[in-house]
XYZ file of C-alpha atoms in Angstrom:
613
model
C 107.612 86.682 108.478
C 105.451 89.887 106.963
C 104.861 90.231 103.208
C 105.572 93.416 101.965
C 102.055 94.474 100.555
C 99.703 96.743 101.801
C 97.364 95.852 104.546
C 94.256 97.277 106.283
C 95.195 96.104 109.627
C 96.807 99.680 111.467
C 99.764 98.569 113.198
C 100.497 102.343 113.355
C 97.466 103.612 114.341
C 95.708 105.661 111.549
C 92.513 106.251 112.804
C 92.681 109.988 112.861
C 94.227 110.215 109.542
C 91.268 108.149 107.870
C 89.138 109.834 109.316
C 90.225 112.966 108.487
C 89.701 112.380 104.945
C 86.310 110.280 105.635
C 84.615 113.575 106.725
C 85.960 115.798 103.917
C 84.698 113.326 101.232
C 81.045 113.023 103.172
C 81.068 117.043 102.849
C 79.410 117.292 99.383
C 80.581 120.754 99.165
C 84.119 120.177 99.362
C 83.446 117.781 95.931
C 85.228 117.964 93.402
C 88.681 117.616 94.904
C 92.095 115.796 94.993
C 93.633 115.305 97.914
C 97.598 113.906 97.739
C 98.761 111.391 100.751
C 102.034 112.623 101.385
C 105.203 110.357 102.364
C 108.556 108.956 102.237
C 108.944 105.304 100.591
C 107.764 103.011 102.595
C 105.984 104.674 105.377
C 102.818 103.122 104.545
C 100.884 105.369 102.099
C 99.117 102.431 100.130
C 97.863 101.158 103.593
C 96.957 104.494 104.546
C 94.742 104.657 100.785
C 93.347 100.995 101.542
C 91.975 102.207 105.019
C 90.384 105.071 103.639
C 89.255 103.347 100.726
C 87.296 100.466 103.566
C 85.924 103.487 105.062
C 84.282 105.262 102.976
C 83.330 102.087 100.177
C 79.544 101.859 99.944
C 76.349 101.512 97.660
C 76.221 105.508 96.881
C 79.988 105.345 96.614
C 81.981 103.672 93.890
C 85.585 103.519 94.641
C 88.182 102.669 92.267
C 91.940 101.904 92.173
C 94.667 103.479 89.336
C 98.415 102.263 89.305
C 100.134 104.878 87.744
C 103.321 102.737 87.732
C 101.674 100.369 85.725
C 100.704 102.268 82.960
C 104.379 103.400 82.938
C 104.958 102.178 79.760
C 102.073 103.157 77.698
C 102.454 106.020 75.076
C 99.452 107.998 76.752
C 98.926 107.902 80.441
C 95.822 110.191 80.185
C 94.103 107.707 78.064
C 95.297 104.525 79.919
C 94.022 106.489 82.999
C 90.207 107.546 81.484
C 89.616 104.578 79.960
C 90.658 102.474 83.476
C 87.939 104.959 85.177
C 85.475 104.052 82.523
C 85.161 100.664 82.089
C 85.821 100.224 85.893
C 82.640 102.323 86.367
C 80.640 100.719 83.863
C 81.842 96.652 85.425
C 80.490 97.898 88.966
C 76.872 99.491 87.839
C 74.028 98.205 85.831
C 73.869 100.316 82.856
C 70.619 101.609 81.303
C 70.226 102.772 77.757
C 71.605 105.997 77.649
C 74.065 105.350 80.607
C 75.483 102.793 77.593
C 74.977 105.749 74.936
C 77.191 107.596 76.778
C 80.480 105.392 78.058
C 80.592 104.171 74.166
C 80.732 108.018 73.442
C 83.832 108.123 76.049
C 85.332 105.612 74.655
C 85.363 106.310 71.447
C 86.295 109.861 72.094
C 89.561 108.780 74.223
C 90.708 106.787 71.284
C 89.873 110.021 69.278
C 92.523 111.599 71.837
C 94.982 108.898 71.158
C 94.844 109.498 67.465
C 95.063 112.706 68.199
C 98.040 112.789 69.939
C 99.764 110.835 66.837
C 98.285 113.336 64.143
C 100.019 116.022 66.365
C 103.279 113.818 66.588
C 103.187 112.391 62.474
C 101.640 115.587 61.016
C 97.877 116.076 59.854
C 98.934 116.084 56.238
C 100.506 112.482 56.300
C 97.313 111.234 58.058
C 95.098 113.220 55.963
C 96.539 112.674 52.624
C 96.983 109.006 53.673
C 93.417 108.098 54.005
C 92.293 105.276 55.541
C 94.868 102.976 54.499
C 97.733 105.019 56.365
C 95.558 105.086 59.346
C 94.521 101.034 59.210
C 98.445 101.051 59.264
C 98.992 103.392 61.565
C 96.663 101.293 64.247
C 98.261 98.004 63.639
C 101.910 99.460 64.225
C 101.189 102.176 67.373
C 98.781 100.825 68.527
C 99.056 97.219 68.421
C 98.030 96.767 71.909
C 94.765 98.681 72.136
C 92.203 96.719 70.811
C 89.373 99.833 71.165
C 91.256 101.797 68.788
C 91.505 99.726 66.049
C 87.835 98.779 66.336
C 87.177 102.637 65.947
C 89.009 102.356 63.041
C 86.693 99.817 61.156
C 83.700 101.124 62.233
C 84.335 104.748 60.432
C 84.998 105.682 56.879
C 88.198 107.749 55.551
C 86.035 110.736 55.662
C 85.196 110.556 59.254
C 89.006 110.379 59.901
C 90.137 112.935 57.620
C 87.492 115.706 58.896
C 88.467 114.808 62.747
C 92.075 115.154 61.863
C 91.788 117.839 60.540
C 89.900 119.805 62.781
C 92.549 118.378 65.882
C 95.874 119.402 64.302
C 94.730 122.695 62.987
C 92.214 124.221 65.527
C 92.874 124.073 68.829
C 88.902 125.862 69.853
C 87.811 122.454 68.396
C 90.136 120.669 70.618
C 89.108 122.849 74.058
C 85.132 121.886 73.208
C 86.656 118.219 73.088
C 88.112 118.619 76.726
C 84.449 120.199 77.680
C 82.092 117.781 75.703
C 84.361 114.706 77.477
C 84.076 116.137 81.331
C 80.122 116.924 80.708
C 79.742 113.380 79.141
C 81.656 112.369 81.854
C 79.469 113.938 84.367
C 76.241 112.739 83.339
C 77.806 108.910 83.362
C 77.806 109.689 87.022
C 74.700 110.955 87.115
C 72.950 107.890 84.596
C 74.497 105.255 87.150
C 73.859 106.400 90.164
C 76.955 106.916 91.348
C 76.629 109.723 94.389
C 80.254 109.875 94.199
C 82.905 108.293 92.669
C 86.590 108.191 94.687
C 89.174 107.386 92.483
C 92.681 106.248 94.672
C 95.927 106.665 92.191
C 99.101 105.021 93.965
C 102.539 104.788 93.090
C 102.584 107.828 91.254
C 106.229 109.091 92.366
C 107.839 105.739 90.455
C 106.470 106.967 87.322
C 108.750 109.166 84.451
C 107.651 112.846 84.898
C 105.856 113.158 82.270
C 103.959 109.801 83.311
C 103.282 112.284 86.537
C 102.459 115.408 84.906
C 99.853 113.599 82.248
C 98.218 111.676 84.836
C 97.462 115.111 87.084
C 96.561 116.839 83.830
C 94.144 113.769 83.279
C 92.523 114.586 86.625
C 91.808 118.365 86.167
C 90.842 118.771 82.144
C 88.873 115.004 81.755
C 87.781 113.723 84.901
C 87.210 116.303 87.689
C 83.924 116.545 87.565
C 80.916 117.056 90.468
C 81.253 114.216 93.213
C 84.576 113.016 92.148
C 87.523 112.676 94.427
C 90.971 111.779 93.929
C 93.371 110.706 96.319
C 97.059 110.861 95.204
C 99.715 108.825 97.330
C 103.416 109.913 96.549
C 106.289 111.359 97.781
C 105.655 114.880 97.499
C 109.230 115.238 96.955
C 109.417 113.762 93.790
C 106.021 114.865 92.637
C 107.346 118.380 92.896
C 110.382 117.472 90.608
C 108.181 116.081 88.168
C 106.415 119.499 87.756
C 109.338 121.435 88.380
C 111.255 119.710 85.308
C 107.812 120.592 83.177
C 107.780 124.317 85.044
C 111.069 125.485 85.950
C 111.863 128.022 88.538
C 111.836 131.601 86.425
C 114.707 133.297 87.883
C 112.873 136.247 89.849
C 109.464 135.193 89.479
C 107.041 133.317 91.385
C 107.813 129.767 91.287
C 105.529 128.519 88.999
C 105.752 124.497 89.424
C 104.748 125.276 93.157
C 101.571 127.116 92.689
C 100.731 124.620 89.553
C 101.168 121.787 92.169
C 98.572 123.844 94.558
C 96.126 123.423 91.935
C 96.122 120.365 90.706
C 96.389 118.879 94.661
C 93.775 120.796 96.828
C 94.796 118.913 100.432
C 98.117 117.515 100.930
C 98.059 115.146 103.854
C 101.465 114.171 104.949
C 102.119 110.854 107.131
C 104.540 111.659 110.306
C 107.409 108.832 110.584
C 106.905 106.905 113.241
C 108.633 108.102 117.032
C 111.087 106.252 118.634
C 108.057 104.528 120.894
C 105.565 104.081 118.091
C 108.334 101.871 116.270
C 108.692 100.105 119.638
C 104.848 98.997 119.277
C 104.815 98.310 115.374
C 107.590 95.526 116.053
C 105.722 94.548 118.881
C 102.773 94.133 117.160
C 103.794 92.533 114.259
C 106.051 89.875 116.603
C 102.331 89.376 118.428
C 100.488 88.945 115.220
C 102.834 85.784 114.424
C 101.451 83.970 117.885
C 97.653 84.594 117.687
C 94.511 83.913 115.598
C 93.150 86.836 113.865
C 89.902 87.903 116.677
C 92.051 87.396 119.396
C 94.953 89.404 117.858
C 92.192 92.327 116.603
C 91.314 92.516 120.721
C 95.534 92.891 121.070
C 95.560 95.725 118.748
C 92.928 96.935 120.020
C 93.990 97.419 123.558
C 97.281 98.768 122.424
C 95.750 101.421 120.403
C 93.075 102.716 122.306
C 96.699 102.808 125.435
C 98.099 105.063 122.918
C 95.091 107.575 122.599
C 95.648 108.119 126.446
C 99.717 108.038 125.629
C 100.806 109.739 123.005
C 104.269 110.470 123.965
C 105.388 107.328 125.921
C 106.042 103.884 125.550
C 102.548 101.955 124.676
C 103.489 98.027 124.563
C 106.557 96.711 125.433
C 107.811 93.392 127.686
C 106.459 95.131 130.507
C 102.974 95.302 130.299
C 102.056 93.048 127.900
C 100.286 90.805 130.086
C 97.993 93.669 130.370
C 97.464 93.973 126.884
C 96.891 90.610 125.519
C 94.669 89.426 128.553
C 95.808 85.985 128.320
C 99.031 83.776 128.844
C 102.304 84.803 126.991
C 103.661 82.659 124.491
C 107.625 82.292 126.114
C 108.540 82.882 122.347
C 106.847 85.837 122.177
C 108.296 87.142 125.340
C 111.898 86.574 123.800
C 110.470 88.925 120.923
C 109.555 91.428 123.208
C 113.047 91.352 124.788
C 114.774 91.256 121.428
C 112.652 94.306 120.630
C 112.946 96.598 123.625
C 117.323 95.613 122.396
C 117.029 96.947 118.914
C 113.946 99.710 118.407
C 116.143 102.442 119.740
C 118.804 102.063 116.416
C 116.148 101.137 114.118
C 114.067 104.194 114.725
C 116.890 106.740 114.081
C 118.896 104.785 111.384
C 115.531 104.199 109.332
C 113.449 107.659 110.448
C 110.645 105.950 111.490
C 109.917 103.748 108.055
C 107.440 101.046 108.586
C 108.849 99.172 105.782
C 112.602 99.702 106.540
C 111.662 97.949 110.030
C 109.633 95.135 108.399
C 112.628 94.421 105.962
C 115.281 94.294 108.719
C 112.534 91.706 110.626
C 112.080 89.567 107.749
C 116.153 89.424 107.121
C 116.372 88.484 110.331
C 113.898 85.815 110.546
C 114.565 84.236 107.373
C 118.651 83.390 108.766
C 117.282 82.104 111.766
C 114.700 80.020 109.564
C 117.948 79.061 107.034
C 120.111 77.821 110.355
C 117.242 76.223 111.329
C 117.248 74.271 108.003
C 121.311 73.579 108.801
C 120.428 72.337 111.736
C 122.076 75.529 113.090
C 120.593 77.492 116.305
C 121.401 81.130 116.094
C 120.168 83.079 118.951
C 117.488 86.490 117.735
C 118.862 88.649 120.009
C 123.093 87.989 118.977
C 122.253 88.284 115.430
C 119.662 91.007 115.472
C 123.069 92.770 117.260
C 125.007 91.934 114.503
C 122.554 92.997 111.803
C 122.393 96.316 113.027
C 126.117 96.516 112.542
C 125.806 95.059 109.108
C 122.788 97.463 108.133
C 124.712 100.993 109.390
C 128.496 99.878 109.530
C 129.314 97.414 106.759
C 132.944 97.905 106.394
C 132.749 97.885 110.688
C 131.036 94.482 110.410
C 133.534 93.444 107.415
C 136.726 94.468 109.900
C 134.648 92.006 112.824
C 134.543 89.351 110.187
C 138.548 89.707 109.775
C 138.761 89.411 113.347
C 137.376 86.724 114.086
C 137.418 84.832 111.482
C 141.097 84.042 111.952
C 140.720 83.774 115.823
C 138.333 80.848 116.314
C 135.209 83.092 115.638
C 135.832 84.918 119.103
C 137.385 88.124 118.684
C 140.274 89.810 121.088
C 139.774 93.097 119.633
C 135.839 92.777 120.505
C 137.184 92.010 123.990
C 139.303 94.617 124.435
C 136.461 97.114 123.128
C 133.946 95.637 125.641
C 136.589 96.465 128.478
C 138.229 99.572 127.548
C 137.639 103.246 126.729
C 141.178 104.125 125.444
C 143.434 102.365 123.417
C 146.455 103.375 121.118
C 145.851 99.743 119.553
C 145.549 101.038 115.606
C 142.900 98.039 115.067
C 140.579 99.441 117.230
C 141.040 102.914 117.662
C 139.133 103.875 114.988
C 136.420 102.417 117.055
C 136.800 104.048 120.284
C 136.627 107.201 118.526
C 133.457 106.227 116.621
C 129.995 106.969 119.200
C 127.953 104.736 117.026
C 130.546 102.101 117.410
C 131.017 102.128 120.965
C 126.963 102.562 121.833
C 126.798 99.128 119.712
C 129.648 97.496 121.249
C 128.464 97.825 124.843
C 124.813 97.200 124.123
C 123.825 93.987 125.390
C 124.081 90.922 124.571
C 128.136 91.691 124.691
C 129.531 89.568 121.659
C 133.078 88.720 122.732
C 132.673 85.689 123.976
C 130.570 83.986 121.230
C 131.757 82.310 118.507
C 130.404 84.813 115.711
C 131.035 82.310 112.601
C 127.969 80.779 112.334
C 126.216 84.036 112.054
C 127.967 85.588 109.638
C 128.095 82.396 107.397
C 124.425 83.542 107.029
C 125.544 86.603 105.898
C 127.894 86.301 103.577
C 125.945 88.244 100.749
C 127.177 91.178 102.609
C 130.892 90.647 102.766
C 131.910 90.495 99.145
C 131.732 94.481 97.264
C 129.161 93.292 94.792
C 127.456 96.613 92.430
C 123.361 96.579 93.644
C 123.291 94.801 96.603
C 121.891 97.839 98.675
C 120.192 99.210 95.651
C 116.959 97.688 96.466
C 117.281 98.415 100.228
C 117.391 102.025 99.833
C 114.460 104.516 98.882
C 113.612 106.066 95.506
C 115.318 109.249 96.755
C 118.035 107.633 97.473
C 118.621 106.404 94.427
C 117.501 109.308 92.535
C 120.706 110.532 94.615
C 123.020 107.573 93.916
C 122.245 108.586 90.329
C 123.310 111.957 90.374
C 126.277 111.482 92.293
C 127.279 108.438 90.068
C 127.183 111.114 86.676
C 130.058 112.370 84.649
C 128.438 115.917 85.577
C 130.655 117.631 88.718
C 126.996 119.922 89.069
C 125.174 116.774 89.263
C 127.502 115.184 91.403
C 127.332 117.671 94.176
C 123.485 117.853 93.891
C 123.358 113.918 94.394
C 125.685 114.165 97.699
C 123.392 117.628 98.867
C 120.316 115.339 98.296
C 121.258 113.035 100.896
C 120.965 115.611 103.620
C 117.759 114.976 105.663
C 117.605 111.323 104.584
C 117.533 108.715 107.056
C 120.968 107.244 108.058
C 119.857 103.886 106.019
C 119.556 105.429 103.178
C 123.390 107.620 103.233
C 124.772 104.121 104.501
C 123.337 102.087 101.595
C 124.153 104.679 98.811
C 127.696 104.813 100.832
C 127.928 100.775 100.647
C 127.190 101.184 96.700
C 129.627 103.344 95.903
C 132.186 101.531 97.878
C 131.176 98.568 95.951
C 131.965 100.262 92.747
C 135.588 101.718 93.994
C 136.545 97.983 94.208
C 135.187 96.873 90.507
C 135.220 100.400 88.383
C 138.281 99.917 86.008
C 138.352 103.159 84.500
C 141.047 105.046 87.166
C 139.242 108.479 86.303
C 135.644 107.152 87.372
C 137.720 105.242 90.308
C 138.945 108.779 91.406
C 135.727 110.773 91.226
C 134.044 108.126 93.221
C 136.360 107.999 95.890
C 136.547 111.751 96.258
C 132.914 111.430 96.494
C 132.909 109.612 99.113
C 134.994 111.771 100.817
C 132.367 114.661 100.248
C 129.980 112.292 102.023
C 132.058 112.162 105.040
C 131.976 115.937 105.118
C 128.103 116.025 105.444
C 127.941 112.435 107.431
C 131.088 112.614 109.881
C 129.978 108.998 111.333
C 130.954 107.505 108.181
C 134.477 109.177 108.179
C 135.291 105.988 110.156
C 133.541 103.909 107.797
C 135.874 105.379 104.773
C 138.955 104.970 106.881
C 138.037 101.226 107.523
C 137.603 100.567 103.614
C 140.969 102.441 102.789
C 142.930 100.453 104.641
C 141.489 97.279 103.238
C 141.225 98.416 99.878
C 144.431 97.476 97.439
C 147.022 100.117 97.175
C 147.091 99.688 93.215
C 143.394 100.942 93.399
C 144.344 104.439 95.109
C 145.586 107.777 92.351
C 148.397 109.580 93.864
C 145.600 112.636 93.257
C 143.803 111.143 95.539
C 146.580 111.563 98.448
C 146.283 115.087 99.027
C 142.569 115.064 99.392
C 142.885 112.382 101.903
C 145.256 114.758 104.193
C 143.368 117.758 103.514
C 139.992 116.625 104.727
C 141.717 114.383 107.766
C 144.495 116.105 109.301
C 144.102 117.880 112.512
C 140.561 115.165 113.114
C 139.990 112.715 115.258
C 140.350 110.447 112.623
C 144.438 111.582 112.146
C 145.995 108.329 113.382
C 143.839 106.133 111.485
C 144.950 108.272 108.173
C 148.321 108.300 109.060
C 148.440 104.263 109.415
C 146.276 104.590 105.623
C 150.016 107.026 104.562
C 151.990 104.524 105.667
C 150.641 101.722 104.280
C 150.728 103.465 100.904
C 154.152 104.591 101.425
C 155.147 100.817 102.122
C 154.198 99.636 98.786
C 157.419 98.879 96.509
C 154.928 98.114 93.506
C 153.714 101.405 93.004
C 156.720 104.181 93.582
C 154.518 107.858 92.226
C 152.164 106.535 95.580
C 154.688 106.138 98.191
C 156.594 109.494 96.950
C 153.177 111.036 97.303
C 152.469 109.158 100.687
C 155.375 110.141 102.059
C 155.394 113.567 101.234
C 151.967 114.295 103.425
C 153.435 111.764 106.093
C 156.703 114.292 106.459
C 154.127 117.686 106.918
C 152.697 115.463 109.533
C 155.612 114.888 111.264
């Protein structure tokens, strides 16, 4: 299995990408600058900052490392993020006299900020009139944490305080020389330590509260951006730009203001590509060879593979076929199984997940860790039948929870499996739904055909995924994706419909799990209202994402009649009738209208059934 950290081995190859920013950072001209690594979750942009940080690391060059998600919870990001700079810069240089002078001046003056800040928030006059024993309590109540402060504050008579104050809450000129005596100071730290320059790599950046975002950028440009200093951002650019859209709106007829203050603040965006459908093909491979080999030996693999690729760009690099090639040496038999099992699921994982490097590493490590569990049990399950199986689980839960019905009451070998395996038309209601589904019938006749093997050992193994339970696909799915989920999930209709028009362009594992969640919560929302507007949005989903219109029809008909609104009838017909998907909704009608329990649902059931017939 493969941890989820970051890494500086390139599975993906990002040579030219490291490079890229190697050379603008030797250019002393292009100094100071920031420079934001742009991608989705999980496609590798803390790798991408640890390659670049190995390759350009050196005695001239100090480099340091900021987690803005960290710091998410402190009252002043700019301050947690100065003083981190600081103190990092003074622990890797030997400081002389004045190089001291000068980082105690810093200091101090960032916990001058900080109380600055709270004079602001409180009001001069209570801090003022107050004295010192109103500030001694203010430091052991807001700032209980920061030790620095509260040393400030017995090294410095009431005077001291009371003059700063003042001159902080009630002249902003005073405040501006601040921001300019702190970035010269700053400066000549550099300068004092002999640090050439000083690269300063901020990750995680799109997990953090907006203004978390905006205060750490404002940090960057009014404290610290100073000659020689470079700052590489990784985010999603996505959410960066809703962070400074939410501090500058869009003015209606104007130029768009957040836009051109993100320009500023971020001099070179660098976006990562998602992987193609053949460089996925190579990351598995590469990470199922890294599991068989010691580290030189797998370096010369990796090697091989990527220099293949320089001369291949658009092609497949290393596969089953010439991996004998590659690795120079004889084949583990395991490893050749891997390869197999690859070449049988890369296709679906690179369009499902878009390419996501993470995404693919997840669905890996799931799958290894059953095989490892069986193994425990005593239990043999074969890669390559439940690697099929996972991919139905992953994109077409309530497919894979029908299968489970299936079989589970035929011996673990399904006779609707068979009959999909064996025919392309069917007015069989249990499976027609399939037929008519492409991503359905691409899965069912993809080797290894299923049929014939007794499927209940492998989904005992899965059984996490079978019961409706709220947040099991939460952590599966991206932050946008659950920025989405959010939205859609609100009491707001506007927000609702911006939720389900965020999901466009997202990559199908991200719609299915924010599908899955929702489903979940049809089955365990008591409120009937909040039951409704879920399951209408769900049917807005199906609009945008027509391959889950099967999906929906599958967890309708297993979902309890008493569950369904007679409001919800109408919608049903309108946004079904005259589709493909007709004669699965008219079996959904009829089981409705069957129900002697619930009499305003079968009038309304069979009102639509009679305008279909």
């Amino acid at each position: 299995m493969w941890n989820d950290n970051d890494t500086n081995i390139d599975l993906i190859d990002y040579t030219y990408l490291v490079n890229a920013v190697a050379s603008i950072l030797e250019d002393d001209e292009m100094l100071p600058i920031t420079i934001g690594v742009y991608g989705d979750w999980g496609s590798g942009k803390s790798s991408l900052m640890r390659m670049i940080e190995d390759s350009v690391s050196n005695e001239e060059t100090l480099c340091i490392k900021f987690n803005g998600w960290l710091f998410e919870g402190y009252d002043d990001a700019k301050g947690a993020l100065m003083k981190n700079i600081i103190e990092e810069t003074i622990k890797n240089r030997t400081l002389g006299e004045k190089a001291k002078k000068i980082a105690r001046k810093l200091l101090k003056n960032i916990d001058w900020l900080k109380l600055a800040k709270t004079a602001a928030i409180h009001g001069a006059t209570f801090l003022t009139t107050g004295g010192i024993g109103n500030l001694a309590l203010l430091a052991g109540e807001s700032f209980k944490t920061d030790k620095g402060l509260n040393e400030v504050l017995k090294s410095f008579s009431a005077g001291d305080y009371d003059d700063y104050i003042q001159k902080l809450s009630g002249n902003d000129s005073e405040l501006e020389m601040g921001i300019r005596e702190f970035h010269e100071d700053f400066g000549n730290l550099l300068k004092e330590t002999k640090i050439k320059k000083l690269v300063v790599f901020i990750d995680d950046l799109d997990r953090c509260l907006s203004d978390t975002v905006i205060a750490t950028l404002e940090a960057i440009k009014l404290f610290l951006f100073a000659p020689n200093t470079a700052f590489i951002i990784g985010a999603d650019e996505q959410l960066i730009q809703y962070a400074v859209s939410s501090r500058f709106p869009k003015i209606p007829g104007e130029m768009e203001v957040s836009r051109d203050y993100l320009e500023k603040l971020i001099q070179i965006p660098l976006r990562i590509p998602p992987m193609s459908e053949f460089e996925v093909e190579t990351y598995i491979n590469l990470l199922f060879t890294q599991q068989y080999f010691e580290v030189s030996k797998f370096e010369e693999i990796r090697g091989n593979v990527i220099k293949l690729k320089n001369d291949n760009l658009f092609s497949s690099i290393f596969n089953s076929e010439n991996a004998k090639d590659l690795i120079n040496d004889s084949i583990p038999p395991k490893l050749i199984d891997d390869l197999i099992l690859s070449r049988q699921i890369f296709p679906v994982l690179s369009a499902s997940l878009n390419g996501n490097p993470r995404q693919c590493k997840r669905f890996l490590n799931t799958l290894l860790l059953r095989v490892q569990m069986a193994d425990k049990k005593g239990i043999e399950l074969e890669k390559k039948i439940l690697a099929k199986l996972m991919l139905l689980e992953y994109f077409k839960l309530e497919s894979f929870r029908q299968l489970f019905g299936w079989q589970v009451s035929q011996g673990g070998k399904s006779k609707e499996l068979k009959k999909l395996e064996t025919v392309k038309e069917s007015d069989d209601k249990n499976i027609k739904s399939w037929i008519e589904d492409k991503w359905l019938m691409n899965w069912v006749n993809q080797e290894p055909k299923l049929s014939d093997i007794d499927l209940r050992p492998y989904y005992y193994f899965a059984r996490e995924s079978l019961s409706q339970k709220i947040g099991i696909t939460v952590s599966r799915i991206s932050i946008k994706a659950q920025e989405a989920l959010k939205d859609i999930l609100s009491k707001s209709d506007s927000l609702t419909t911006r939720g389900i028009t965020q999901l466009v362009g997202l990559p199908h594992s991200d719609v299915s799990g924010v599908f899955q969640e929702l489903t979940a919560r049809v089955s365990q929302e008591e409120n009937k209202n909040e039951r409704s507007k879920i399951l209408t949005s769900l049917l807005k989903i199906t609009e945008k994402f027509e391959e889950l219109a099967s999906e929906l029809l599958v967890f309708l008909e297993r979902l309890p009649n008493k569950l369904i609104g007679v409001s919800f009838v109408p919608k049903l017909y309108s946004r079904f009738i005259s589709k493909s998907n007709e004669g699965q909704m008219v079996n959904i009608l009829k089981k409705w209208a069957s129900d002697p329990k619930n009499k305003a649902l079968v009038k309304a059931a069979n009102n639509y059934l009679k305008k279909i017939n």
